[in-house]
CSV table of C-alpha atoms in Angstrom, one decimal:
chain,number,residue,atom,x,y,z
A,19,MET,CA,-21.4,-4.9,-3.3
A,20,ASN,CA,-18.1,-4.4,-5.3
A,21,ASP,CA,-18.3,-6.6,-8.6
A,22,GLN,CA,-14.3,-5.9,-9.0
A,23,THR,CA,-12.6,-9.1,-9.3
A,24,TRP,CA,-9.1,-9.8,-10.3
A,25,PRO,CA,-7.4,-12.4,-12.7
A,26,GLU,CA,-4.3,-15.0,-11.0
A,27,ASP,CA,-1.8,-13.6,-12.4
A,28,MET,CA,-2.8,-10.0,-11.2
A,29,LEU,CA,-3.5,-12.4,-7.1
A,30,GLU,CA,-0.4,-13.8,-6.7
A,31,TYR,CA,1.0,-10.6,-8.3
A,32,ALA,CA,-0.3,-8.9,-5.2
A,33,ALA,CA,1.3,-12.4,-3.0
A,34,ALA,CA,5.0,-12.2,-4.2
A,35,ASN,CA,4.8,-8.3,-3.7
A,36,ALA,CA,3.4,-9.2,-0.7
A,37,ALA,CA,6.3,-11.5,0.7
A,38,ASP,CA,8.9,-9.8,-0.5
A,39,ARG,CA,7.6,-6.7,2.1
A,40,PHE,CA,6.4,-8.0,4.7
A,41,ASP,CA,9.0,-11.0,5.1
A,42,LEU,CA,6.5,-13.7,4.3
A,43,ASP,CA,6.5,-17.4,2.8
A,44,GLN,CA,4.4,-17.1,-0.4
A,45,ASP,CA,1.9,-19.7,0.2
A,46,GLN,CA,1.0,-17.7,3.4
A,47,ALA,CA,1.0,-14.5,1.3
A,48,ARG,CA,-1.6,-15.6,-0.6
A,49,ASP,CA,-4.0,-16.8,1.7
A,50,LEU,CA,-3.3,-13.3,3.4
A,51,VAL,CA,-3.5,-11.9,-0.3
A,52,GLY,CA,-6.7,-13.9,-0.8
A,53,LEU,CA,-8.2,-12.7,2.4
A,54,VAL,CA,-7.8,-9.0,1.3
A,55,SER,CA,-9.4,-9.3,-2.4
A,56,GLU,CA,-12.4,-10.8,-0.9
A,57,ALA,CA,-13.1,-7.8,1.1
A,58,LEU,CA,-11.8,-5.3,-1.6
A,59,GLU,CA,-15.0,-7.6,-3.1
A,60,ASP,CA,-17.2,-6.5,-0.9
A,61,GLY,CA,-16.2,-2.4,-0.4
A,62,GLY,CA,-17.5,-0.5,2.7
A,63,ASP,CA,-16.6,-1.7,6.3
A,64,ALA,CA,-15.5,-5.6,5.1
A,65,VAL,CA,-12.1,-3.8,4.1
A,66,ASP,CA,-11.9,-1.8,7.3
A,67,ASP,CA,-12.3,-5.4,8.9
A,68,VAL,CA,-10.2,-6.8,7.1
A,69,ALA,CA,-7.0,-4.9,7.6
A,70,TRP,CA,-7.5,-6.5,11.8
A,71,ASP,CA,-8.1,-9.8,9.9
A,72,VAL,CA,-4.6,-10.0,8.2
A,73,HIS,CA,-2.7,-8.5,11.3
A,74,GLN,CA,-5.0,-11.7,13.6
A,75,GLN,CA,-3.1,-13.8,11.1
A,76,ASP,CA,0.1,-12.9,11.3
A,77,ASP,CA,1.1,-10.3,14.3
A,78,SER,CA,4.2,-9.2,13.1
A,79,VAL,CA,2.4,-8.0,10.3
A,80,PRO,CA,0.4,-4.4,10.1
A,81,GLY,CA,-3.1,-5.3,8.8
A,82,GLU,CA,-3.2,-1.9,7.0
A,83,ASP,CA,-0.6,-1.5,4.9
A,84,PHE,CA,-0.8,-4.6,4.0
A,85,VAL,CA,-4.1,-3.9,3.0
A,86,GLU,CA,-3.0,-0.9,0.9
A,87,ASP,CA,0.1,-2.4,-1.0
A,88,VAL,CA,-2.8,-5.2,-1.8
A,89,ALA,CA,-4.9,-2.9,-3.0
A,90,ASP,CA,-2.0,-0.8,-4.6
A,91,SER,CA,-0.7,-3.9,-6.0
A,92,LEU,CA,-4.3,-4.5,-7.7
A,93,GLY,CA,-5.4,-1.4,-8.8
A,94,TYR,CA,-8.0,-1.2,-6.8
A,95,ASP,CA,-7.8,2.1,-4.9
A,96,LEU,CA,-8.9,2.8,-1.3
A,97,GLY,CA,-9.6,6.3,-1.3
């Protein structure tokens, strides 16, 4: 488990970027960013699984792209 956590302002920043890029409303983007940030904190398979979860929540959102976008906004290296 990764000890990485993000302050609320960074999560809001990631949500605003995601809302713009993926044509989501702010509340929906914030919910999805919450899912992704929790997975990034958990690390490992959770990061792979959350892309599927995101796409299931909204099938217009490409899960892997969304996860990469949020990780970039949060300064998290997926590599």
